[in-house]
Coordinates of C-alpha atoms and ligand atoms in Angstrom, one line a residue:
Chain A
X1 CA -7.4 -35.8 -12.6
X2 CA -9.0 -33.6 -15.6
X3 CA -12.5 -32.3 -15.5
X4 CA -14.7 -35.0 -17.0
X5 CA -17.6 -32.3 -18.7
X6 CA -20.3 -35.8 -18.8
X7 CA -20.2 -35.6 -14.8
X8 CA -21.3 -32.0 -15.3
X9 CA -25.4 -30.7 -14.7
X10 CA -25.0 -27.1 -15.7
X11 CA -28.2 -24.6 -15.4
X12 CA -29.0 -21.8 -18.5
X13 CA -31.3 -18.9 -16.4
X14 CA -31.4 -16.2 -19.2
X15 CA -33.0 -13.7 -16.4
X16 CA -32.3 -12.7 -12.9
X17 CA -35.4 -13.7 -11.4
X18 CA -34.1 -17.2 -13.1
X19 CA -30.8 -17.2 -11.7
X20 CA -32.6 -16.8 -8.1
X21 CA -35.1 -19.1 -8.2
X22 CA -33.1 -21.8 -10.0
X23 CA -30.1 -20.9 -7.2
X24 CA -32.6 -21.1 -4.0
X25 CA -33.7 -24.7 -5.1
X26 CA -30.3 -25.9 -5.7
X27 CA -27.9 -23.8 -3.2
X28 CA -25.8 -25.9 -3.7
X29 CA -24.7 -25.1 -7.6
X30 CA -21.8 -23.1 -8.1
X31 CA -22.4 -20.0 -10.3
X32 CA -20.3 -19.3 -13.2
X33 CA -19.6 -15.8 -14.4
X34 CA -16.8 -15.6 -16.8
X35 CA -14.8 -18.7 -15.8
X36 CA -10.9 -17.3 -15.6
X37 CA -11.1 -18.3 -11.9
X38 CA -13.7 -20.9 -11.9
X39 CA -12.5 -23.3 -14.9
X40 CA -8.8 -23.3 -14.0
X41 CA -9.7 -25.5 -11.4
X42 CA -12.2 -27.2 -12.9
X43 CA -9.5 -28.3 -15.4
X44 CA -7.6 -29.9 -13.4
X45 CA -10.4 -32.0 -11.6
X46 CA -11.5 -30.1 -8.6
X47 CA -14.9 -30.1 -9.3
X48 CA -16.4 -32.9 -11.5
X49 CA -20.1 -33.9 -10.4
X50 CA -21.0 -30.9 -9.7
X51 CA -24.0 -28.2 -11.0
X52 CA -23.2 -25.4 -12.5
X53 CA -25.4 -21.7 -12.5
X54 CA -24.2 -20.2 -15.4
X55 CA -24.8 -16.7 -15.4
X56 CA -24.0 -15.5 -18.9
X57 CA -27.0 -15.3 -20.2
X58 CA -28.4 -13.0 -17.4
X59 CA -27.9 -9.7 -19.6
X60 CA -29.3 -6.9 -17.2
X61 CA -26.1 -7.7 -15.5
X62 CA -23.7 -6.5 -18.1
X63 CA -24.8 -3.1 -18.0
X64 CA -22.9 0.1 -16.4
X65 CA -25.2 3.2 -16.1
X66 CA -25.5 6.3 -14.1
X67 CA -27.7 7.4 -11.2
X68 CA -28.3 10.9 -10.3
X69 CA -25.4 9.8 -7.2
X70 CA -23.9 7.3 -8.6
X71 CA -22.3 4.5 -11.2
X72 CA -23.4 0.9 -11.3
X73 CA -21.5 -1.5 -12.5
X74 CA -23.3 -5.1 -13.4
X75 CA -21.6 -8.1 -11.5
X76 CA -21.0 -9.8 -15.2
X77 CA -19.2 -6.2 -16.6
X78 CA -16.3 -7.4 -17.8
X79 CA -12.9 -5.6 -16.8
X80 CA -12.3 -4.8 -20.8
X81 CA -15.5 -3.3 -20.2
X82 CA -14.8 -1.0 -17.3
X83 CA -11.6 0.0 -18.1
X84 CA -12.6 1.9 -21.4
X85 CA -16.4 2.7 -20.3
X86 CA -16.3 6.8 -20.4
X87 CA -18.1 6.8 -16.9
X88 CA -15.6 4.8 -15.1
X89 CA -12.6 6.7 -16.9
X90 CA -14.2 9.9 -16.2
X91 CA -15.2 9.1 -12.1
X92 CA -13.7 6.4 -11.0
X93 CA -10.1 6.2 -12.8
X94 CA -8.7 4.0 -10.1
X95 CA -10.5 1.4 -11.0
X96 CA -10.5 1.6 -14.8
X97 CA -6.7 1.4 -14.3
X98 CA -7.0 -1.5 -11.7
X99 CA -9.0 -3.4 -14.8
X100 CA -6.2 -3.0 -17.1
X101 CA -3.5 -4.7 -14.7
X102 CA -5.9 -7.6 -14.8
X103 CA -4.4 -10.6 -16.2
X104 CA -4.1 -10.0 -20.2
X105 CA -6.2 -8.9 -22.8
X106 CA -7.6 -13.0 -23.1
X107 CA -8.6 -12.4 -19.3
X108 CA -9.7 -9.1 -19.4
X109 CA -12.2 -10.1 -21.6
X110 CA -13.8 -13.0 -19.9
X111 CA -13.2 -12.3 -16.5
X112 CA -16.0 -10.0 -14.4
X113 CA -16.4 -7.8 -11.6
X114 CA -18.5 -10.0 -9.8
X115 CA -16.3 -13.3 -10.4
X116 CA -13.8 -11.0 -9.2
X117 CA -15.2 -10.1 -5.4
X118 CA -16.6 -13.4 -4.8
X119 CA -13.8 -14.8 -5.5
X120 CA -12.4 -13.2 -2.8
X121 CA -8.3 -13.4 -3.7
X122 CA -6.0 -11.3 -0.9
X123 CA -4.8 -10.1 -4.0
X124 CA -7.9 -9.3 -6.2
X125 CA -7.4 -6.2 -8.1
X126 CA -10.4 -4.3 -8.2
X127 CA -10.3 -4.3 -4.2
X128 CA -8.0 -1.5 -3.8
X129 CA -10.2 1.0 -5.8
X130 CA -13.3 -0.4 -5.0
X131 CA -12.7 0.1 -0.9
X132 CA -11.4 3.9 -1.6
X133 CA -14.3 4.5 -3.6
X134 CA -16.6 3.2 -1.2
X135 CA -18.4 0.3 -3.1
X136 CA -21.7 -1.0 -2.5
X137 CA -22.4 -4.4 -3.2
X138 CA -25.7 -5.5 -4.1
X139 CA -27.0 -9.0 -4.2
X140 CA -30.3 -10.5 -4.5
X141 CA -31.4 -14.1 -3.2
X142 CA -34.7 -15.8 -3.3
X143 CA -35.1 -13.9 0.0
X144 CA -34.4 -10.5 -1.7
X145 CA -32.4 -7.9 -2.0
X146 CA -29.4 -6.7 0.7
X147 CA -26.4 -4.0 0.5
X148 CA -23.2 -4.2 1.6
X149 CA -20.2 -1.8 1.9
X150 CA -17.3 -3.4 0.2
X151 CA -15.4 -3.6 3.5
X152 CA -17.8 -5.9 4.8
X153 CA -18.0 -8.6 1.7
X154 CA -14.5 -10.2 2.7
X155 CA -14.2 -12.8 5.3
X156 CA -10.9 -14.0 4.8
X157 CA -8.8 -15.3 2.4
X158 CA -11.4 -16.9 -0.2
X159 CA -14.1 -16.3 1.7
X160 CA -17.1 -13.7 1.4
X161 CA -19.8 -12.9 3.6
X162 CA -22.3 -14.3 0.8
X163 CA -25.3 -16.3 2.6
X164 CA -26.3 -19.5 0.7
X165 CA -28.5 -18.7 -2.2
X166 CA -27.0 -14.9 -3.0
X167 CA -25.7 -13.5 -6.5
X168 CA -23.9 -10.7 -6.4
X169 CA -26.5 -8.6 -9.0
X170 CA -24.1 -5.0 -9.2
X171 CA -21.7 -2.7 -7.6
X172 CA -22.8 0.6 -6.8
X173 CA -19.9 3.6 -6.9
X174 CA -21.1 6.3 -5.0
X175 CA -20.0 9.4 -7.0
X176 CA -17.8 11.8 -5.1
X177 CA -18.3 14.9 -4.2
X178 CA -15.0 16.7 -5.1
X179 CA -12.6 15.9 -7.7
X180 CA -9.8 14.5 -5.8
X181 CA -6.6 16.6 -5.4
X182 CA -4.3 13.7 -6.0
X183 CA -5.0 9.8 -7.0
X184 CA -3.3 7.0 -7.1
X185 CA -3.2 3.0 -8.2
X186 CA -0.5 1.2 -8.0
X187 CA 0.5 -2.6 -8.8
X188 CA 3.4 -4.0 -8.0
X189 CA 4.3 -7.4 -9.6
X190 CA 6.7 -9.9 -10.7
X191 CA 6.8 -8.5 -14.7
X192 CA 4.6 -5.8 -15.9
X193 CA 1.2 -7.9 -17.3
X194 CA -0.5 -10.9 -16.3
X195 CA 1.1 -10.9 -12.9
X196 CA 0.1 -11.4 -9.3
X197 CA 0.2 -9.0 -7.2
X198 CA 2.9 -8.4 -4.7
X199 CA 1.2 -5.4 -3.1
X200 CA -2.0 -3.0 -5.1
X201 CA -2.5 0.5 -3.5
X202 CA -5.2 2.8 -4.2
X203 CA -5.6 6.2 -2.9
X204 CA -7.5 9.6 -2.9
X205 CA -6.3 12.7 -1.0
X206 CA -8.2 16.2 -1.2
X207 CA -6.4 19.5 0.0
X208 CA -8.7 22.2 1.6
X209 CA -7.8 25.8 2.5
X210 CA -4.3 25.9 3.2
X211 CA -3.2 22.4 2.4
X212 CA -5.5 21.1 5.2
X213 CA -6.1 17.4 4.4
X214 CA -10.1 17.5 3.9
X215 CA -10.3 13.5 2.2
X216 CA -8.3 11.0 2.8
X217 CA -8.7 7.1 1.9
X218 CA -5.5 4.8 1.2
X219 CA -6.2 1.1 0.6
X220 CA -3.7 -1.8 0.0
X221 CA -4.2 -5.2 -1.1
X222 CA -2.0 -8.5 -0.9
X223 CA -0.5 -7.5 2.2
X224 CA -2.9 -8.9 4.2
X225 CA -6.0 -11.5 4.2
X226 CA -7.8 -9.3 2.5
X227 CA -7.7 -5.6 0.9
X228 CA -8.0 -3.3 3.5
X229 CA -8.3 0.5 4.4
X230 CA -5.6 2.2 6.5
X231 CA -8.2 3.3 8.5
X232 CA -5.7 4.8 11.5
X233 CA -3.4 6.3 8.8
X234 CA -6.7 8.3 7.4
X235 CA -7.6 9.5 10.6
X236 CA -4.3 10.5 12.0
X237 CA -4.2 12.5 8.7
X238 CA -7.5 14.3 8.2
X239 CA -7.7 17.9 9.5
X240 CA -3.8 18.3 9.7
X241 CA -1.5 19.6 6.8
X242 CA 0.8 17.2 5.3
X243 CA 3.9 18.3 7.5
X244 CA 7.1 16.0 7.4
X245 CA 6.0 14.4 10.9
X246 CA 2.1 14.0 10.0
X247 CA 3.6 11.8 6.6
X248 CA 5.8 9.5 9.3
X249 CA 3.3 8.8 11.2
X250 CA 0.9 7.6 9.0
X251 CA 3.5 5.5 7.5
X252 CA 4.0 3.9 10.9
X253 CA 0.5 3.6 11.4
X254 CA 0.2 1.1 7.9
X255 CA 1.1 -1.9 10.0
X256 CA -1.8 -1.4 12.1
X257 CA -3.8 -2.1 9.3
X258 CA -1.6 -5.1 7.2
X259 CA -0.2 -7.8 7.7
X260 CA 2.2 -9.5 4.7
X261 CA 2.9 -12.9 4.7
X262 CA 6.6 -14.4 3.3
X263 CA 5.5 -17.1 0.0
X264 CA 6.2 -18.1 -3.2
X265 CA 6.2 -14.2 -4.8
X266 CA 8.3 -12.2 -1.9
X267 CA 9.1 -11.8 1.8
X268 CA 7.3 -9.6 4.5
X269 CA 9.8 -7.6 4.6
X270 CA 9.8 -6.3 1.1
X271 CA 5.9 -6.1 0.5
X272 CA 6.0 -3.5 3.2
X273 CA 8.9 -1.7 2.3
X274 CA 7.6 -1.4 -0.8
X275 CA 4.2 -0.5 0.6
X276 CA 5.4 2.0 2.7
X277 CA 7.6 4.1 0.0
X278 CA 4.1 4.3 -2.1
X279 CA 2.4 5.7 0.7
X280 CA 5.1 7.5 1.4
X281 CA 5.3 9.2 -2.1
X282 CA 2.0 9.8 -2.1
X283 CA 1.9 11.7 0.7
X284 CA 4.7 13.5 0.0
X285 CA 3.0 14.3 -3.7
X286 CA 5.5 12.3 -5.8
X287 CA 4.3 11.0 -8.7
X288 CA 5.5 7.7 -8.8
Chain B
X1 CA -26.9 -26.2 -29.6
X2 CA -25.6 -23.8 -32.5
X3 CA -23.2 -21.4 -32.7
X4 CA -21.3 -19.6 -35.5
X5 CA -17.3 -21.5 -36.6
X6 CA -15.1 -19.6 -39.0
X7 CA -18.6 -18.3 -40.7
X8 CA -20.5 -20.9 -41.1
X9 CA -23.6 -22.0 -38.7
X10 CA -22.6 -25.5 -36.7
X11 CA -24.2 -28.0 -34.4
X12 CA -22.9 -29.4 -30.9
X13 CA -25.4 -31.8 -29.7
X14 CA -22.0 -33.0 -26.8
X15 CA -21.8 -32.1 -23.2
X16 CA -22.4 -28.2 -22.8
X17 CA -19.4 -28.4 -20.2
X18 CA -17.3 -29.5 -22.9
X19 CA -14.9 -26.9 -23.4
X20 CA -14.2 -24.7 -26.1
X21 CA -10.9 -25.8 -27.3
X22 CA -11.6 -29.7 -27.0
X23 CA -15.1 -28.9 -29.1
X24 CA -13.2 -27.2 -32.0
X25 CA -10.2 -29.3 -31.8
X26 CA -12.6 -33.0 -31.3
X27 CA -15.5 -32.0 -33.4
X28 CA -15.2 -29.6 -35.9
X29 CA -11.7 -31.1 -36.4
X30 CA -10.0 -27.8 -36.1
X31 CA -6.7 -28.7 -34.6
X32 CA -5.1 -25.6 -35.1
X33 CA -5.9 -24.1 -31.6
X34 CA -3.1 -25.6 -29.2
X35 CA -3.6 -26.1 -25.9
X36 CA -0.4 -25.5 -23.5
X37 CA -1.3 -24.7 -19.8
X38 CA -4.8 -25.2 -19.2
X39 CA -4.8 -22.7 -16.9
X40 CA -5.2 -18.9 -18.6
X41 CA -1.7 -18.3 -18.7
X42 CA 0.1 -19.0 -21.9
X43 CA -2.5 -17.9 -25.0
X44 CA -2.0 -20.8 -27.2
X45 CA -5.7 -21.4 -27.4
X46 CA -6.6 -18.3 -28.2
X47 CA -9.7 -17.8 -30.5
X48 CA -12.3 -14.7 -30.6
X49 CA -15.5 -14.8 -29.6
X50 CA -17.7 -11.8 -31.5
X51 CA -14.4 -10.8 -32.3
X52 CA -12.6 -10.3 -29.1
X53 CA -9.3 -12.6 -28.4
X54 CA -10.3 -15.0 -25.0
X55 CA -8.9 -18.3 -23.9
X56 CA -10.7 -21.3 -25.7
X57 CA -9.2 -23.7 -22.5
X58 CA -11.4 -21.6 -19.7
X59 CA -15.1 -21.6 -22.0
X60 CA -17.4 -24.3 -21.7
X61 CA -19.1 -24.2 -25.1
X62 CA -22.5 -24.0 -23.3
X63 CA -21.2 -19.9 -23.1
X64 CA -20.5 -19.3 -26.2
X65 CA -24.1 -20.6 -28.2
X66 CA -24.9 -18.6 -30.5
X67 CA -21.8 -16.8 -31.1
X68 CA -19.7 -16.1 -33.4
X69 CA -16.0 -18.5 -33.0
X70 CA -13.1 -17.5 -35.4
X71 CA -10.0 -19.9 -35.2
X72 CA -6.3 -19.6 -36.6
X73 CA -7.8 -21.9 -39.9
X74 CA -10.1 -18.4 -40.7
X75 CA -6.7 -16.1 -41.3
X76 CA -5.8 -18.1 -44.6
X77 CA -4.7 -21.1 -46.2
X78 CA -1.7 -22.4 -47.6
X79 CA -0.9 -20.2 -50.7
X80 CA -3.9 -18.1 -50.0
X81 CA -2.2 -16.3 -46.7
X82 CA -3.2 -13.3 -44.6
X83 CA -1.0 -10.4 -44.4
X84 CA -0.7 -11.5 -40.6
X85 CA 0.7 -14.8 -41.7
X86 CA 3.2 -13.5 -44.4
X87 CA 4.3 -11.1 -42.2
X88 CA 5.3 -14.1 -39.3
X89 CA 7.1 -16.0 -42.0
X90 CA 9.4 -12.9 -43.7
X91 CA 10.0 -11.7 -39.5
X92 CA 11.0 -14.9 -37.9
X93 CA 7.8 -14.9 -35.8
X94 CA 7.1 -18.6 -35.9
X95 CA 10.0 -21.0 -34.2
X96 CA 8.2 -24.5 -32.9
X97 CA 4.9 -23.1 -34.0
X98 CA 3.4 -23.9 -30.7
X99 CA 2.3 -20.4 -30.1
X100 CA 1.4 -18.7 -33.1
X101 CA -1.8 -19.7 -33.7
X102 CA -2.7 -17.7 -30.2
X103 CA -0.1 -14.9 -31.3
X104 CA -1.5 -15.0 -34.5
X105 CA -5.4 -14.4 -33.3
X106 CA -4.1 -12.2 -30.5
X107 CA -2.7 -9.7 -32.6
X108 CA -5.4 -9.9 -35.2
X109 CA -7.9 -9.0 -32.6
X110 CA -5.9 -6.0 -31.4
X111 CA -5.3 -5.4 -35.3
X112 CA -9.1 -5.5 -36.2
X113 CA -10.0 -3.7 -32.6
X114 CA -8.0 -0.7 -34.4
X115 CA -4.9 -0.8 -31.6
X116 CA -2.5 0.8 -32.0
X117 CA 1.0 -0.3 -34.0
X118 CA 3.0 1.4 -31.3
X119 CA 5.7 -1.0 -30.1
X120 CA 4.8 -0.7 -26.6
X121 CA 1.4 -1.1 -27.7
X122 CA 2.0 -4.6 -29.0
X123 CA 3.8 -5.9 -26.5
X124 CA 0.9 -4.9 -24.2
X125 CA -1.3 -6.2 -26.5
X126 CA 0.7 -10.1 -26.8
X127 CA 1.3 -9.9 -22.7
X128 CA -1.1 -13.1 -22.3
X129 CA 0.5 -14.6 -24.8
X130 CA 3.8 -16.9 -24.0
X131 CA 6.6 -18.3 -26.2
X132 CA 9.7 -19.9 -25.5
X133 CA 11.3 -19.6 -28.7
X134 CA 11.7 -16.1 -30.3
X135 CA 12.3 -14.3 -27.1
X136 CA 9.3 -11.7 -28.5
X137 CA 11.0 -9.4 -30.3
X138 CA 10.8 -10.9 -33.8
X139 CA 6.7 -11.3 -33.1
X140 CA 6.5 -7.9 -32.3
X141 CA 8.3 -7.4 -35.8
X142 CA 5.8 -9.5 -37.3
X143 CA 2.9 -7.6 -36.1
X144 CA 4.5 -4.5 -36.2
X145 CA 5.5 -5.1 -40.1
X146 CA 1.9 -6.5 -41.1
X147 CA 0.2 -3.5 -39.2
X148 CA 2.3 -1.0 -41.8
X149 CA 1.4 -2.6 -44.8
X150 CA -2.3 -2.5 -43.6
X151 CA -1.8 1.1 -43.4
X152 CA -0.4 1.5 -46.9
X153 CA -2.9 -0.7 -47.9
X154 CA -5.7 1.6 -47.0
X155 CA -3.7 4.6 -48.4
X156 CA -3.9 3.0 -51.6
Ligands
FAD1 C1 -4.0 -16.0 -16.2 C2 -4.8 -15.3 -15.2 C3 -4.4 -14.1 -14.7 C4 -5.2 -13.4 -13.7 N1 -4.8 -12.2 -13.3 C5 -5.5 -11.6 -12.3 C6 -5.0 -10.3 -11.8 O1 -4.0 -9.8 -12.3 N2 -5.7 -9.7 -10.9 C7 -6.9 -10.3 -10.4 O2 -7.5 -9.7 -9.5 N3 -7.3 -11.4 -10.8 C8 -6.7 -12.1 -11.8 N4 -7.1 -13.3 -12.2 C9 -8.3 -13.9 -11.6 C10 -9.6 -13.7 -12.4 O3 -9.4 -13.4 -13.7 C11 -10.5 -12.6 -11.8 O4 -10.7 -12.8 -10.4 C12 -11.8 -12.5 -12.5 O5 -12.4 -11.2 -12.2 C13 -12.8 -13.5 -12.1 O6 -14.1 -13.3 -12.7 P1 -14.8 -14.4 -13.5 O7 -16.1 -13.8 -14.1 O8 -13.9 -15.1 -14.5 O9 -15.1 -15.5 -12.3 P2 -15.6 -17.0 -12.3 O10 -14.4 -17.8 -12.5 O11 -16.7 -17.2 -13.3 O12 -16.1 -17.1 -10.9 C14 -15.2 -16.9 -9.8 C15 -16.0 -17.2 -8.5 O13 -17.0 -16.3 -8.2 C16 -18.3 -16.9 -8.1 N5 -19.2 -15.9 -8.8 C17 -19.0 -15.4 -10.1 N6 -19.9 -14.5 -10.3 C18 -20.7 -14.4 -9.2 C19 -21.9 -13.6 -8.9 N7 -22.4 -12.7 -9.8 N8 -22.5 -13.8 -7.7 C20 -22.0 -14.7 -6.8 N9 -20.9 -15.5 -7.1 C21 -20.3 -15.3 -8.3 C22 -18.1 -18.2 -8.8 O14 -19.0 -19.2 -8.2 C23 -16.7 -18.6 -8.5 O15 -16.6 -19.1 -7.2 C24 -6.4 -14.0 -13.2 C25 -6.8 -15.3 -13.7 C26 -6.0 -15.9 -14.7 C27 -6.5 -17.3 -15.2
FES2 S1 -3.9 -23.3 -22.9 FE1 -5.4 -21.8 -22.6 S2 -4.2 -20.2 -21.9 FE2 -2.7 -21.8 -22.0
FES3 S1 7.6 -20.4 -31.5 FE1 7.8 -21.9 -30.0 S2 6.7 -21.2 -28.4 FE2 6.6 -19.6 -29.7

């Protein structure tokens, strides 16, 4: 089967307050950002007879801008976009970085933040940086507006925690407080571009008085359903100096927190090996 | 609808899911965008949007109204060829042909977008772009050659 574009009703909102109103009556339309997920299914027939939201020609959600606290990015920003906007280079580096391991130049171009969370991919990109960072998620329905931490948009593989009739509107980076001591992203794929990943890693560490670990966050993604947070590895590591012990513990304490899977791209065994050593090195303060 | 092909201001009046590369290839009879996977992969249907390279097989044309297309026919013509062009001819960087018109937009996006003629740089640049004939290296000569007599060019 091909997609058949005469079976298609597609829907033009050119403002938010459009894309809300037109979504609430028709829930069941399937918004369209910048189509690098969305139409290479389409192509091959998944989804003929169907309506589409587009949402390119909602423009308030293209911009990046600064609060007094904080960056937001638009849901349709494309990742071309954040990975050379001065903000996002200057703050958030993680993610600008995470952008440019996104597919190729062609996709980097298209494809947006939003497109990128909702659809929810174990092995989206932007995750790793957006859960060490802390990202807010805004969306807006008919009903309003709602928040939500990052951590809590995932449901499972593919799946968000989206009700019926919400948009993703922005992402909201919460500026931190310190200049991290050390930083890291880290892809790990089959060739260098336009590759999925085999495991992403993001992570912040900041040294206090005496090498005392004041802020840590470590976050991998495609080693589990979804990205996560090595939430028992941060804590264990917190308040303590980096001593040889403190480092293999919190490696041990990863696989509380992941849980590869053996397919197509590599085995269990090797995502977390490889997992481990970046942790690993990063903790240790190897540049990798 | 209108949008803006090689320059000049045309109508679509077909099915705004109609995509991109089937519009320019069906009804503005510009066959020289190939399409190879379908799927975002390979970059043979490359084209530029306001001047930035994107896949023409992932775009229903309802997206890009009022913008601004440019396909491989805009570089040059026979006898009347771009730098770009002569440059893949003297360097080997055409085999089947199946890919260049993507390698050839590809590259002039990154060449117009002022990137850099680093080697590294091009490769990076071309990473969404697939061939199976030249094994890369005599594209990347291609690009790299036409982006040094740019340079001369200007220092003219
Ligand atoms: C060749 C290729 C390589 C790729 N490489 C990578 C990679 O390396 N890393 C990676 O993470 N991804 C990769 N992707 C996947 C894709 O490019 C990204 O996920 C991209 O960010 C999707 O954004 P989009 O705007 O194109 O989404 P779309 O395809 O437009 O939409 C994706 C989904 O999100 C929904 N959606 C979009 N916007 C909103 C919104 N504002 N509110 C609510 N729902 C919304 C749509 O309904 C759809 O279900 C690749 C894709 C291709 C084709
Ligand atoms: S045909 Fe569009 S990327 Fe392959
Ligand atoms: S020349 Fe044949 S695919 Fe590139």
């Amino acid at each position: 089967m091909r997609g058949a574009p005469e079976t298609m009703t597609v829907l033009r909102p050119k403002s938010a307050k459009e894309a809300v109103s037109l979504y609430a009556q028709d829930t069941g339309a399937m918004p369209l950002a910048g189509g690098t997920d969305f139409m290479v299914l389409w192509n091959i027939g998944l989804f003929n007879n169907r309506k589409i939201l587009d949402l390119s020609g909602v423009r308030d959600w293209r911009k990046i801008s600064a609060t007094r606290t904080s960056v937001v990015i638009g849901a349709l920003a494309t990742h071309a976009e954040i990975r050379r906007h001065p903000l996002i280079l200057k703050e958030f580096p993680l993610l600008a970085e995470a952008c440019a391991t996104i597919g190729a130049a062609q996709i980097q171009n298209r494809g947006t933040l939003g497109g990128n969370i909702a659809n929810a991919s174990p092995a989206g990109d932007t995750f790793p940086p957006l859960l060490v960072y802390e990202a807010v998620v805004h969306l807006v329905s008919a009903r309003g507006k709602r928040e939500l931490p990052i951590s809590e948009v995932f449901a499972g593989v593919k799946r968000t925690t989206l009700l019926k009739g919400e948009l993703i509107e922005s992402v909201e980076l919460p500026s931190l407080g310190k200049r991290p001591t050390r930083q890291i992203f880290r892809k790990v794929g089959m060739r260098l571009a336009q590759a999925i990943s085999k495991t992403a890693a993001a992570g912040l560490l900041t040294l206090g008085k005496g090498g005392v670990v004041e802020d840590f966050r470590f976050s991998f993604g495609s080693i589990a359903q979804t990205a996560v947070r090595l939430t028992e590895a941060e804590s264990l590591v917190v308040g303590k100096k980096l001593a040889p012990s403190v480092i293999d513990e919190a490696c041990r304490l990863m696989e509380r927190n992941v849980s590869p899977i053996d397919d197509i791209r590599s085995t269990r065994e090797y995502r977390l090996e490889v997992s481990r050593n970046i942790l690993r090195r990063f903790l240790e303060g190897n540049r990798t | 609808m209108k949008l803006k092909v090689n320059g000049k201001t045309r109508t679509f009046s077909g099915s705004p899911f109609k995509r991109l590369i089937e519009a320019l290839r069906e009804d503005f009879g510009l066959t020289g965008t190939k399409e190879g996977c379908g799927e975002g992969e390979c970059g043979a249907c490359t084209v530029l949007v306001d001047g930035e390279a994107v896949n023409s097989c992932l775009i229903p044309i309802c997206q890009v109204e009022g913008r601004s297309i440019q396909t491989v026919e805009s570089l040059g013509e026979p006898g009347k060829l771009s730098a770009l062009q002569e440059a893949f001819m003297a360097r080997g960087g055409a085999q089947c042909g199946i890919c260049t018109p993507g390698m050839l937009m590809t590259a002039y996006a990154w060449i117009k977008g002022g990137g850099s003629s680093d080697r590294a740089a091009i490769r990076e640049c071309l990473a969404g772009n697939l061939c199976r004939c030249t094994g890369y290296q005599h594209i990347v000569d291609s690009v790299a050659q036409a982006m040094k007599g740019s340079k001369k060019e200007k220092r003219k």
